[in-house]
Amino acid sequence: MFRLPSLRRLLPTAAVFLAAAAPALTAAPAPKPNLVFLFSDDQTARAVGCSGNADVHTPHLDRLAREGVRFTNHYNTTSICMASRVNVLTGLYEYRHGCNFDHGDLERRLLNDSYAARLRAAGYFTGFAGKIGFELKGETFEAFAPFFDRWAGGPGQTFYETEKNAGIARYAAPHPHSSRAYAAWAADFFRDAKAAGKPFCLSISFKAPHLPFTPDPADLALYAGRTFARPPNYGVEHGRHLAAQARTSRAATGYREWINDYDRSTALYYALITGVDAAVGLIREALAREGFADNTVIIFTSDNGYSAGAHGFGDKVLPYEEAAKSPLIIHDPRLPRAHAGAVSAALSANVDMAATIFALAGVPAPADLDGRNLAPLLTAPAGRVRDHLPLFNFWGVPSAQSLAIVAPGWKYIHWYFGGDGLTPTDELFDLSADPYEMKNVAADPRHAARLAELRRAYDTEVARIGPGALRGHGYEPYATLFDRRVSWDRKAPLLPKSASPTRKNKK
Ligand SMILES: [Ca+2]
């Protein structure tokens, strides 16, 4: 027989009823997304099939781009391994995080504010495998492991031979080359995350395609013996119009394999990228197997670009397109399919990775990050998150250090060095008309207004260095060195000591 429940029992019953009948009013919060951040080493923007490159075989990255969003103007604000890896983790420009070769190691408090540490503190199950690429100030390498639930990071450059990397050595039998071994490690990580019952955040830093160019033989078979079309700006003859300062970089004085044997260098480089691509495919298979495919955001990018013979340069570090730009693909499977395959030309940067991951995870970011959240561009790819982006080089021979400003369709570079018979100089490139940077239009009066605008943006960035520089890491002089209104005579006494050749060759 029906009987009215007591008020005390009625209230929770009513709440359950309302939740079932009116989900729009009382729906439980959506589950946190899982996050997988995949990072190659030294991959230039054009070295992926979906950029329009028919020579490199990257079917899994191409599929990721078809299902996600591809960014065509993704820059590394410092285009070298160590600094860029910390740009990614902290969301800060180099002079604020203080971490680069010849500048210093990372302070623990900044790693505590990284996306990896903060997501873990917020309840995420976290993992890291591969080349971490920097050290903690005053601490041993072992200090990293407690920052993560699962850790397979390696010191220094790590190794292509799986068995030489302690964290992944157990996968050496099926995967003697490290790229696919990281995917096997990821599959185990996903099982552990499932057992933990938490959302997860996994970061994998592949060694490939960094030097020494030693790909998996199976991947090299796709490319060996082939010849490849040279880009329009290939070769030393297409670098003579550039600032003389750039040609003092190790990118011009070393890395001659791209000039001496372009076809073989390209074959090896692309084979390494194909190995990373295969790992991306294996990682996605493992996500699907564990039931995570529909709620896992995948971000793929690289720590710096690579000149690969453009303008006669090898190496990275320089502010030109090939060296500074990398692929960026973000796939959020929770979004409507209408957004799949979108392409965004917005200016994005390595410092945006942390801000984006914080936003996707719904975890508060530290105040005052330099990076921006790119997530809004996933559904509005025609938008932008900034009007200008600085590209710094505080490292290497002082004559090749520079600060550049990228704006949509334009790039301004100031070369401050005026010693050794060189004259401080400006470069301006109309990237829409001249994507290969074949003509410096800084002296063209038709572009005077644009030059003035970019110089103002440049001066604004320089003005931030003095107050923003992390003390004790050698950045203070750059507030003056990069100031284009200060004479060379006043700058010369402030010059940093150049890096020693032995150390330089290891990066
Ligand atoms: Ca690198």
mmCIF file of C-alpha atoms in Angstrom, residues 86-380:
data_model
loop_
_atom_site.group_PDB
_atom_site.id
_atom_site.type_symbol
_atom_site.label_atom_id
_atom_site.label_comp_id
_atom_site.label_asym_id
_atom_site.label_seq_id
_atom_site.Cartn_x
_atom_site.Cartn_y
_atom_site.Cartn_z
ATOM 1 C CA VAL A 86 61.188 23.837 -20.339
ATOM 2 C CA ASN A 87 59.114 26.303 -22.413
ATOM 3 C CA VAL A 88 56.666 23.432 -22.905
ATOM 4 C CA LEU A 89 56.538 22.248 -19.301
ATOM 5 C CA THR A 90 56.339 25.697 -17.665
ATOM 6 C CA GLY A 91 54.632 27.884 -20.276
ATOM 7 C CA LEU A 92 57.338 30.517 -19.732
ATOM 8 C CA TYR A 93 59.775 32.194 -22.112
ATOM 9 C CA GLU A 94 63.392 31.194 -21.690
ATOM 10 C CA TYR A 95 64.576 34.334 -19.900
ATOM 11 C CA ARG A 96 61.874 33.744 -17.272
ATOM 12 C CA HIS A 97 62.526 30.015 -16.695
ATOM 13 C CA GLY A 98 66.293 30.494 -16.931
ATOM 14 C CA CYS A 99 67.085 27.159 -18.480
ATOM 15 C CA ASN A 100 69.358 26.684 -21.482
ATOM 16 C CA PHE A 101 72.860 25.497 -22.263
ATOM 17 C CA ASP A 102 75.370 27.971 -20.793
ATOM 18 C CA HIS A 103 72.590 29.648 -18.774
ATOM 19 C CA GLY A 104 71.577 27.217 -16.072
ATOM 20 C CA ASP A 105 69.411 24.378 -14.839
ATOM 21 C CA LEU A 106 65.782 24.476 -13.771
ATOM 22 C CA GLU A 107 64.780 25.545 -10.295
ATOM 23 C CA ARG A 108 62.619 22.976 -8.518
ATOM 24 C CA ARG A 109 59.852 25.475 -7.812
ATOM 25 C CA LEU A 110 59.346 25.942 -11.563
ATOM 26 C CA LEU A 111 58.978 22.203 -12.117
ATOM 27 C CA ASN A 112 56.450 22.206 -9.272
ATOM 28 C CA ASP A 113 54.450 24.704 -11.340
ATOM 29 C CA SER A 114 54.708 22.666 -14.554
ATOM 30 C CA TYR A 115 51.597 21.129 -16.096
ATOM 31 C CA ALA A 116 52.910 17.675 -15.189
ATOM 32 C CA ALA A 117 53.262 18.435 -11.471
ATOM 33 C CA ARG A 118 50.110 20.521 -11.129
ATOM 34 C CA LEU A 119 47.906 17.989 -12.910
ATOM 35 C CA ARG A 120 49.231 15.267 -10.648
ATOM 36 C CA ALA A 121 48.462 17.388 -7.586
ATOM 37 C CA ALA A 122 44.939 17.841 -8.988
ATOM 38 C CA GLY A 123 44.349 14.086 -9.164
ATOM 39 C CA TYR A 124 45.774 13.094 -12.529
ATOM 40 C CA PHE A 125 47.811 9.910 -12.948
ATOM 41 C CA THR A 126 50.965 11.116 -14.684
ATOM 42 C CA GLY A 127 53.812 9.620 -16.650
ATOM 43 C CA PHE A 128 56.897 10.697 -18.543
ATOM 44 C CA ALA A 129 59.145 8.721 -20.869
ATOM 45 C CA GLY A 130 62.101 9.717 -23.010
ATOM 46 C CA LYS A 131 64.458 12.672 -23.158
ATOM 47 C CA ILE A 132 63.644 15.172 -20.416
ATOM 48 C CA GLY A 133 66.450 17.347 -21.789
ATOM 49 C CA PHE A 134 67.344 19.445 -18.745
ATOM 50 C CA GLU A 135 68.464 19.063 -15.133
ATOM 51 C CA LEU A 136 67.168 20.303 -11.816
ATOM 52 C CA LYS A 137 69.423 22.891 -10.252
ATOM 53 C CA GLY A 138 71.769 21.307 -7.714
ATOM 54 C CA GLU A 139 70.040 17.915 -7.867
ATOM 55 C CA THR A 140 70.793 14.526 -9.367
ATOM 56 C CA PHE A 141 68.900 13.012 -12.268
ATOM 57 C CA GLU A 142 67.107 10.714 -9.827
ATOM 58 C CA ALA A 143 65.249 13.747 -8.467
ATOM 59 C CA PHE A 144 62.871 13.661 -11.457
ATOM 60 C CA ALA A 145 61.212 10.296 -10.803
ATOM 61 C CA PRO A 146 59.165 11.343 -7.738
ATOM 62 C CA PHE A 147 57.472 14.039 -9.814
ATOM 63 C CA PHE A 148 55.569 11.375 -11.783
ATOM 64 C CA ASP A 149 53.476 8.270 -11.062
ATOM 65 C CA ARG A 150 55.345 6.443 -13.831
ATOM 66 C CA TRP A 151 58.789 7.567 -14.955
ATOM 67 C CA ALA A 152 60.933 6.320 -17.829
ATOM 68 C CA GLY A 153 62.888 9.488 -18.492
ATOM 69 C CA GLY A 154 66.497 9.249 -19.535
ATOM 70 C CA PRO A 155 69.457 11.574 -18.911
ATOM 71 C CA GLY A 156 71.284 13.514 -21.621
ATOM 72 C CA GLN A 157 70.259 12.759 -25.184
ATOM 73 C CA THR A 158 69.038 9.188 -24.463
ATOM 74 C CA PHE A 159 69.780 6.430 -26.994
ATOM 75 C CA TYR A 160 68.194 5.060 -30.123
ATOM 76 C CA GLU A 161 69.062 1.537 -28.933
ATOM 77 C CA THR A 162 66.161 0.606 -26.662
ATOM 78 C CA GLU A 163 68.325 -1.608 -24.460
ATOM 79 C CA LYS A 164 70.535 1.357 -23.458
ATOM 80 C CA ASN A 165 67.620 3.302 -21.950
ATOM 81 C CA ALA A 166 66.887 1.978 -18.469
ATOM 82 C CA GLY A 167 63.231 3.023 -18.476
ATOM 83 C CA ILE A 168 62.271 1.145 -21.637
ATOM 84 C CA ALA A 169 64.943 -1.567 -21.832
ATOM 85 C CA ARG A 170 62.387 -4.286 -21.106
ATOM 86 C CA TYR A 171 60.815 -3.674 -24.542
ATOM 87 C CA ALA A 172 64.099 -4.168 -26.412
ATOM 88 C CA ALA A 173 63.256 -7.636 -27.728
ATOM 89 C CA PRO A 174 60.157 -6.676 -29.712
ATOM 90 C CA HIS A 175 61.340 -3.099 -30.343
ATOM 91 C CA PRO A 176 65.142 -2.749 -30.507
ATOM 92 C CA HIS A 177 64.770 0.848 -31.774
ATOM 93 C CA SER A 178 63.477 3.231 -29.120
ATOM 94 C CA SER A 179 60.644 4.994 -30.967
ATOM 95 C CA ARG A 180 58.254 2.022 -30.991
ATOM 96 C CA ALA A 181 59.490 0.934 -27.542
ATOM 97 C CA TYR A 182 58.075 4.172 -26.121
ATOM 98 C CA ALA A 183 54.700 3.176 -27.549
ATOM 99 C CA ALA A 184 54.938 -0.188 -25.776
ATOM 100 C CA TRP A 185 55.758 1.630 -22.538
ATOM 101 C CA ALA A 186 52.742 3.891 -23.121
ATOM 102 C CA ALA A 187 50.457 0.869 -23.520
ATOM 103 C CA ASP A 188 51.531 -0.376 -20.099
ATOM 104 C CA PHE A 189 51.064 3.110 -18.689
ATOM 105 C CA PHE A 190 47.452 3.156 -19.954
ATOM 106 C CA ARG A 191 46.760 -0.140 -18.163
ATOM 107 C CA ASP A 192 48.226 1.250 -14.946
ATOM 108 C CA ALA A 193 46.173 4.434 -15.309
ATOM 109 C CA LYS A 194 43.029 2.365 -15.759
ATOM 110 C CA ALA A 195 43.837 0.415 -12.606
ATOM 111 C CA ALA A 196 44.426 3.670 -10.753
ATOM 112 C CA GLY A 197 40.960 4.864 -11.770
ATOM 113 C CA LYS A 198 42.153 8.408 -12.431
ATOM 114 C CA PRO A 199 42.335 10.607 -15.515
ATOM 115 C CA PHE A 200 45.869 10.541 -16.859
ATOM 116 C CA CYS A 201 48.432 12.855 -18.375
ATOM 117 C CA LEU A 202 51.208 11.141 -20.307
ATOM 118 C CA SER A 203 54.184 12.933 -21.859
ATOM 119 C CA ILE A 204 56.524 11.120 -24.226
ATOM 120 C CA SER A 205 59.653 12.759 -25.602
ATOM 121 C CA PHE A 206 61.028 10.726 -28.474
ATOM 122 C CA LYS A 207 64.704 10.879 -29.335
ATOM 123 C CA ALA A 208 63.915 10.884 -33.042
ATOM 124 C CA PRO A 209 64.697 12.490 -35.405
ATOM 125 C CA HIS A 210 67.662 14.059 -33.529
ATOM 126 C CA LEU A 211 71.252 13.262 -34.507
ATOM 127 C CA PRO A 212 72.920 10.773 -34.792
ATOM 128 C CA PHE A 213 70.680 9.774 -37.671
ATOM 129 C CA THR A 214 70.210 6.068 -36.952
ATOM 130 C CA PRO A 215 66.686 4.998 -37.886
ATOM 131 C CA ASP A 216 65.060 1.625 -37.533
ATOM 132 C CA PRO A 217 66.236 -0.313 -40.640
ATOM 133 C CA ALA A 218 62.615 -1.229 -41.389
ATOM 134 C CA ASP A 219 61.760 2.461 -41.757
ATOM 135 C CA LEU A 220 64.880 3.294 -43.754
ATOM 136 C CA ALA A 221 63.845 0.770 -46.393
ATOM 137 C CA LEU A 222 61.126 3.232 -47.479
ATOM 138 C CA TYR A 223 63.675 5.892 -48.357
ATOM 139 C CA ALA A 224 67.116 4.397 -48.983
ATOM 140 C CA GLY A 225 68.605 5.247 -52.356
ATOM 141 C CA ARG A 226 65.904 7.777 -53.218
ATOM 142 C CA THR A 227 66.433 11.319 -54.382
ATOM 143 C CA PHE A 228 64.337 14.129 -52.957
ATOM 144 C CA ALA A 229 63.252 17.456 -54.386
ATOM 145 C CA ARG A 230 65.199 20.330 -52.817
ATOM 146 C CA PRO A 231 63.117 23.126 -51.317
ATOM 147 C CA PRO A 232 63.318 26.441 -53.241
ATOM 148 C CA ASN A 233 65.643 27.958 -50.620
ATOM 149 C CA TYR A 234 67.997 24.973 -50.482
ATOM 150 C CA GLY A 235 71.728 25.501 -50.524
ATOM 151 C CA VAL A 236 74.420 28.009 -49.598
ATOM 152 C CA GLU A 237 73.641 30.095 -52.680
ATOM 153 C CA HIS A 238 70.188 30.823 -51.205
ATOM 154 C CA GLY A 239 71.614 32.084 -47.930
ATOM 155 C CA ARG A 240 73.824 34.870 -49.210
ATOM 156 C CA HIS A 241 71.035 37.450 -48.990
ATOM 157 C CA LEU A 242 70.586 36.784 -45.276
ATOM 158 C CA ALA A 243 72.252 38.670 -42.441
ATOM 159 C CA ALA A 244 75.972 37.938 -42.198
ATOM 160 C CA GLN A 245 75.437 37.307 -38.465
ATOM 161 C CA ALA A 246 73.310 34.244 -39.257
ATOM 162 C CA ARG A 247 76.161 32.739 -41.214
ATOM 163 C CA THR A 248 78.375 32.766 -38.117
ATOM 164 C CA SER A 249 76.006 30.279 -36.444
ATOM 165 C CA ARG A 250 77.058 26.671 -36.061
ATOM 166 C CA ALA A 251 74.079 26.030 -38.351
ATOM 167 C CA ALA A 252 76.276 27.431 -41.117
ATOM 168 C CA THR A 253 79.686 26.305 -39.941
ATOM 169 C CA GLY A 254 78.696 22.720 -39.064
ATOM 170 C CA TYR A 255 76.050 20.191 -39.993
ATOM 171 C CA ARG A 256 77.381 19.989 -43.540
ATOM 172 C CA GLU A 257 75.736 16.619 -44.153
ATOM 173 C CA TRP A 258 72.696 18.498 -45.472
ATOM 174 C CA ILE A 259 74.844 20.152 -48.112
ATOM 175 C CA ASN A 260 77.265 17.315 -48.813
ATOM 176 C CA ASP A 261 74.650 14.565 -49.142
ATOM 177 C CA TYR A 262 71.125 15.922 -49.054
ATOM 178 C CA ASP A 263 69.467 12.752 -50.290
ATOM 179 C CA ARG A 264 71.051 10.485 -47.713
ATOM 180 C CA SER A 265 70.461 12.966 -44.849
ATOM 181 C CA THR A 266 66.837 13.332 -45.896
ATOM 182 C CA ALA A 267 66.351 9.562 -46.131
ATOM 183 C CA LEU A 268 67.707 9.051 -42.625
ATOM 184 C CA TYR A 269 65.765 12.001 -41.188
ATOM 185 C CA TYR A 270 62.463 10.954 -42.759
ATOM 186 C CA ALA A 271 62.985 7.330 -41.694
ATOM 187 C CA LEU A 272 63.352 8.474 -38.090
ATOM 188 C CA ILE A 273 60.133 10.500 -38.412
ATOM 189 C CA THR A 274 58.337 7.483 -39.875
ATOM 190 C CA GLY A 275 59.399 5.552 -36.765
ATOM 191 C CA VAL A 276 57.830 8.188 -34.526
ATOM 192 C CA ASP A 277 54.743 8.094 -36.720
ATOM 193 C CA ALA A 278 54.479 4.335 -36.232
ATOM 194 C CA ALA A 279 54.681 4.867 -32.475
ATOM 195 C CA VAL A 280 51.843 7.382 -32.690
ATOM 196 C CA GLY A 281 49.788 4.712 -34.433
ATOM 197 C CA LEU A 282 50.608 2.118 -31.759
ATOM 198 C CA ILE A 283 49.745 4.586 -28.988
ATOM 199 C CA ARG A 284 46.355 5.274 -30.549
ATOM 200 C CA GLU A 285 45.728 1.520 -30.894
ATOM 201 C CA ALA A 286 46.528 1.061 -27.219
ATOM 202 C CA LEU A 287 44.208 3.908 -26.226
ATOM 203 C CA ALA A 288 41.387 2.314 -28.203
ATOM 204 C CA ARG A 289 42.092 -1.121 -26.688
ATOM 205 C CA GLU A 290 41.743 0.295 -23.180
ATOM 206 C CA GLY A 291 38.577 2.212 -24.027
ATOM 207 C CA PHE A 292 40.229 5.627 -23.757
ATOM 208 C CA ALA A 293 40.001 6.754 -27.389
ATOM 209 C CA ASP A 294 36.879 8.887 -26.973
ATOM 210 C CA ASN A 295 38.110 10.853 -23.980
ATOM 211 C CA THR A 296 41.824 11.332 -24.649
ATOM 212 C CA VAL A 297 43.215 14.522 -26.160
ATOM 213 C CA ILE A 298 46.402 13.945 -28.137
ATOM 214 C CA ILE A 299 48.884 16.733 -28.797
ATOM 215 C CA PHE A 300 51.761 16.121 -31.197
ATOM 216 C CA THR A 301 54.595 18.579 -31.765
ATOM 217 C CA SER A 302 58.398 18.940 -31.669
ATOM 218 C CA ASP A 303 60.879 20.952 -29.597
ATOM 219 C CA ASN A 304 62.410 22.860 -32.515
ATOM 220 C CA GLY A 305 62.521 22.847 -36.266
ATOM 221 C CA TYR A 306 65.457 21.926 -38.454
ATOM 222 C CA SER A 307 67.121 23.817 -41.274
ATOM 223 C CA ALA A 308 67.874 20.646 -43.241
ATOM 224 C CA GLY A 309 69.841 22.534 -45.877
ATOM 225 C CA ALA A 310 67.566 25.577 -46.212
ATOM 226 C CA HIS A 311 69.717 28.662 -47.006
ATOM 227 C CA GLY A 312 72.736 26.372 -46.654
ATOM 228 C CA PHE A 313 72.106 25.810 -42.939
ATOM 229 C CA GLY A 314 71.921 22.577 -40.975
ATOM 230 C CA ASP A 315 70.810 22.488 -37.323
ATOM 231 C CA LYS A 316 68.147 24.603 -35.586
ATOM 232 C CA VAL A 317 68.562 27.680 -33.280
ATOM 233 C CA LEU A 318 68.132 30.260 -36.083
ATOM 234 C CA PRO A 319 64.923 32.317 -36.342
ATOM 235 C CA TYR A 320 64.227 31.328 -39.957
ATOM 236 C CA GLU A 321 61.124 29.287 -40.748
ATOM 237 C CA GLU A 322 62.656 25.833 -41.108
ATOM 238 C CA ALA A 323 64.603 26.068 -37.842
ATOM 239 C CA ALA A 324 61.905 27.717 -35.734
ATOM 240 C CA LYS A 325 58.714 25.983 -36.858
ATOM 241 C CA SER A 326 57.472 22.507 -35.993
ATOM 242 C CA PRO A 327 54.303 20.554 -36.673
ATOM 243 C CA LEU A 328 51.490 20.935 -34.153
ATOM 244 C CA ILE A 329 48.428 18.703 -34.252
ATOM 245 C CA ILE A 330 45.795 18.598 -31.518
ATOM 246 C CA HIS A 331 43.088 15.943 -31.562
ATOM 247 C CA ASP A 332 40.218 16.277 -29.108
ATOM 248 C CA PRO A 333 37.843 13.374 -29.803
ATOM 249 C CA ARG A 334 35.111 14.963 -27.665
ATOM 250 C CA LEU A 335 34.498 17.709 -30.222
ATOM 251 C CA PRO A 336 31.833 17.424 -32.927
ATOM 252 C CA ARG A 337 33.125 15.793 -36.094
ATOM 253 C CA ALA A 338 32.435 19.005 -38.005
ATOM 254 C CA HIS A 339 35.705 20.326 -36.598
ATOM 255 C CA ALA A 340 37.792 17.383 -37.775
ATOM 256 C CA GLY A 341 40.506 18.233 -40.242
ATOM 257 C CA ALA A 342 40.477 21.945 -39.513
ATOM 258 C CA VAL A 343 43.625 23.940 -40.185
ATOM 259 C CA SER A 344 44.573 26.966 -38.105
ATOM 260 C CA ALA A 345 47.063 29.574 -39.284
ATOM 261 C CA ALA A 346 47.026 31.268 -35.860
ATOM 262 C CA LEU A 347 50.410 31.986 -34.314
ATOM 263 C CA SER A 348 50.978 29.195 -31.806
ATOM 264 C CA ALA A 349 54.054 28.435 -29.737
ATOM 265 C CA ASN A 350 55.778 25.885 -27.558
ATOM 266 C CA VAL A 351 54.943 28.032 -24.515
ATOM 267 C CA ASP A 352 51.239 27.447 -25.294
ATOM 268 C CA MET A 353 51.396 23.741 -24.495
ATOM 269 C CA ALA A 354 51.171 24.167 -20.734
ATOM 270 C CA ALA A 355 48.377 26.746 -20.899
ATOM 271 C CA THR A 356 46.420 24.497 -23.260
ATOM 272 C CA ILE A 357 46.884 21.395 -21.123
ATOM 273 C CA PHE A 358 45.862 23.261 -17.964
ATOM 274 C CA ALA A 359 42.713 24.488 -19.711
ATOM 275 C CA LEU A 360 41.801 21.093 -21.156
ATOM 276 C CA ALA A 361 42.266 19.476 -17.750
ATOM 277 C CA GLY A 362 40.375 22.194 -15.913
ATOM 278 C CA VAL A 363 43.327 22.660 -13.580
ATOM 279 C CA PRO A 364 44.328 26.223 -12.603
ATOM 280 C CA ALA A 365 47.490 27.417 -14.332
ATOM 281 C CA PRO A 366 50.110 29.496 -12.523
ATOM 282 C CA ALA A 367 49.547 33.227 -12.873
ATOM 283 C CA ASP A 368 51.269 35.169 -15.634
ATOM 284 C CA LEU A 369 52.201 32.429 -18.106
ATOM 285 C CA ASP A 370 53.680 33.589 -21.395
ATOM 286 C CA GLY A 371 51.754 30.886 -23.248
ATOM 287 C CA ARG A 372 48.117 31.033 -24.354
ATOM 288 C CA ASN A 373 45.375 28.452 -24.280
ATOM 289 C CA LEU A 374 44.917 27.091 -27.819
ATOM 290 C CA ALA A 375 41.763 25.081 -27.010
ATOM 291 C CA PRO A 376 39.379 27.783 -28.338
ATOM 292 C CA LEU A 377 41.051 27.436 -31.758
ATOM 293 C CA LEU A 378 39.982 23.790 -31.947
ATOM 294 C CA THR A 379 36.424 24.922 -32.677
ATOM 295 C CA ALA A 380 37.276 28.370 -34.113
#
